[in-house]
Amino acid sequence: MPQGPQGNDNRVKAKNFTNSGAYAPGGTANYTAAPVPPDTLELRTRLDELQRLLSQYADALPDAEELRQVTGELGAQLQQPEPNRTVVRSLLTALTTGAGGVTDVLAAVTGLSQFVNRFLH
């Protein structure tokens, strides 16, 4: 997307639509996305990195596919307005246990756990 004078321009321009969604020849509709909070970006980065490590070390993990699914469930839970703390902690425990002796995966899970626990009360 083009950069505006004030930084990122996160507007999406769709030609030929009106506000009602009907076509309007030559018209434009603008939608401005809300900025993503830094914590959301960091969470997404940590989850993506964990998924990458789970793929990288799949042969060394007892059940890498299950851990990838648990990571996906954790991400979905954390996207809810009010994540279930019990479920989140259970998923983090499952990831920690499943990481076993794979140091890079365990370090990523530990970092993710510490990050997430800052927000769970």
Coordinates of C-alpha atoms in Angstrom, one line a residue:
M1 CA 0.0 0.0 0.0
P2 CA 1.2 3.5 -0.6
Q3 CA 2.7 5.4 2.2
G4 CA 1.0 8.6 3.2
P5 CA 2.7 11.6 4.7
Q6 CA 1.8 10.4 8.2
G7 CA 3.1 6.8 7.9
N8 CA 1.2 3.7 6.8
D9 CA -2.0 4.3 4.8
N10 CA -4.2 1.3 5.8
R11 CA -7.2 2.4 3.8
V12 CA -8.8 0.0 1.4
K13 CA -10.3 1.7 -1.7
A14 CA -12.9 -0.2 -3.6
K15 CA -14.1 1.3 -6.8
N16 CA -17.7 1.1 -8.0
F17 CA -19.4 0.6 -4.7
T18 CA -21.7 2.8 -2.6
N19 CA -22.0 2.7 1.1
S20 CA -25.0 0.4 0.7
G21 CA -22.8 -2.1 -1.2
A22 CA -24.5 -1.4 -4.6
Y23 CA -22.5 -0.6 -7.6
A24 CA -22.0 3.1 -8.4
P25 CA -20.1 3.8 -11.6
G26 CA -17.0 5.8 -11.0
G27 CA -17.7 6.0 -7.2
T28 CA -15.3 4.9 -4.5
A29 CA -15.8 3.6 -0.9
N30 CA -13.1 4.0 1.7
Y31 CA -12.6 1.7 4.7
T32 CA -10.0 2.6 7.3
A33 CA -8.9 -0.4 9.4
A34 CA -8.3 0.2 13.1
P35 CA -4.6 0.0 14.1
V36 CA -3.5 -3.3 15.6
P37 CA -2.3 -3.0 19.2
P38 CA 1.4 -3.8 19.7
D39 CA 0.5 -6.6 22.1
T40 CA -1.6 -8.2 19.4
L41 CA 1.2 -8.0 16.9
E42 CA 3.6 -9.6 19.5
L43 CA 1.2 -12.4 20.3
R44 CA 0.7 -13.2 16.6
T45 CA 4.5 -13.1 16.0
R46 CA 5.1 -15.5 19.0
L47 CA 2.4 -17.9 17.8
D48 CA 3.7 -17.9 14.2
E49 CA 7.2 -18.5 15.5
L50 CA 6.0 -21.4 17.6
Q51 CA 4.2 -22.9 14.6
R52 CA 7.4 -22.5 12.5
L53 CA 9.5 -24.3 15.2
L54 CA 6.9 -27.1 15.5
S55 CA 7.3 -27.7 11.8
Q56 CA 11.0 -27.4 11.9
Y57 CA 11.4 -29.9 14.8
A58 CA 8.5 -32.2 13.8
D59 CA 10.8 -35.2 13.7
A60 CA 12.1 -34.6 17.2
L61 CA 8.7 -34.1 18.8
P62 CA 6.4 -36.9 19.9
D63 CA 3.3 -35.4 18.3
A64 CA 4.1 -32.3 16.4
E65 CA 0.7 -32.2 14.6
E66 CA -1.2 -32.2 17.9
L67 CA 1.0 -29.4 19.2
R68 CA 0.3 -27.4 16.0
Q69 CA -3.4 -27.9 16.7
V70 CA -3.0 -26.9 20.3
T71 CA -1.2 -23.8 19.2
G72 CA -4.0 -22.9 16.8
E73 CA -6.6 -23.5 19.6
L74 CA -4.6 -21.2 21.9
G75 CA -4.5 -18.5 19.2
A76 CA -8.2 -18.7 18.7
Q77 CA -8.9 -18.6 22.5
L78 CA -6.7 -15.5 22.9
Q79 CA -8.5 -13.7 20.1
Q80 CA -11.7 -13.8 22.0
P81 CA -12.7 -10.6 23.9
E82 CA -12.5 -12.5 27.2
P83 CA -10.4 -15.7 26.8
N84 CA -11.1 -18.6 29.3
R85 CA -8.1 -18.5 31.6
T86 CA -8.5 -22.2 32.5
V87 CA -8.5 -23.2 28.9
V88 CA -5.5 -21.0 28.1
R89 CA -3.5 -22.3 31.0
S90 CA -4.4 -25.9 30.0
L91 CA -3.3 -25.3 26.4
L92 CA 0.0 -23.7 27.6
T93 CA 0.6 -26.7 29.9
A94 CA 0.0 -29.1 27.0
L95 CA 2.5 -27.2 24.9
T96 CA 5.1 -27.2 27.6
T97 CA 4.7 -30.9 28.2
G98 CA 4.7 -31.7 24.5
A99 CA 7.8 -29.6 23.8
G100 CA 9.8 -32.2 25.7
G101 CA 13.5 -31.9 25.3
V102 CA 13.5 -29.7 22.2
T103 CA 15.1 -26.6 23.6
D104 CA 14.1 -24.2 20.9
V105 CA 10.5 -25.2 21.1
L106 CA 10.5 -25.2 24.9
A107 CA 12.0 -21.7 24.9
A108 CA 9.3 -20.4 22.5
V109 CA 6.6 -22.0 24.6
T110 CA 8.1 -20.5 27.8
G111 CA 8.3 -17.1 26.3
L112 CA 4.8 -17.3 25.0
S113 CA 3.5 -18.4 28.4
Q114 CA 5.2 -15.5 30.2
F115 CA 3.8 -13.1 27.6
V116 CA 0.2 -14.5 27.9
N117 CA 0.3 -14.7 31.7
R118 CA 0.9 -10.9 31.9
F119 CA -2.6 -10.5 30.6
L120 CA -4.4 -13.3 32.5
H121 CA -5.8 -12.2 35.9

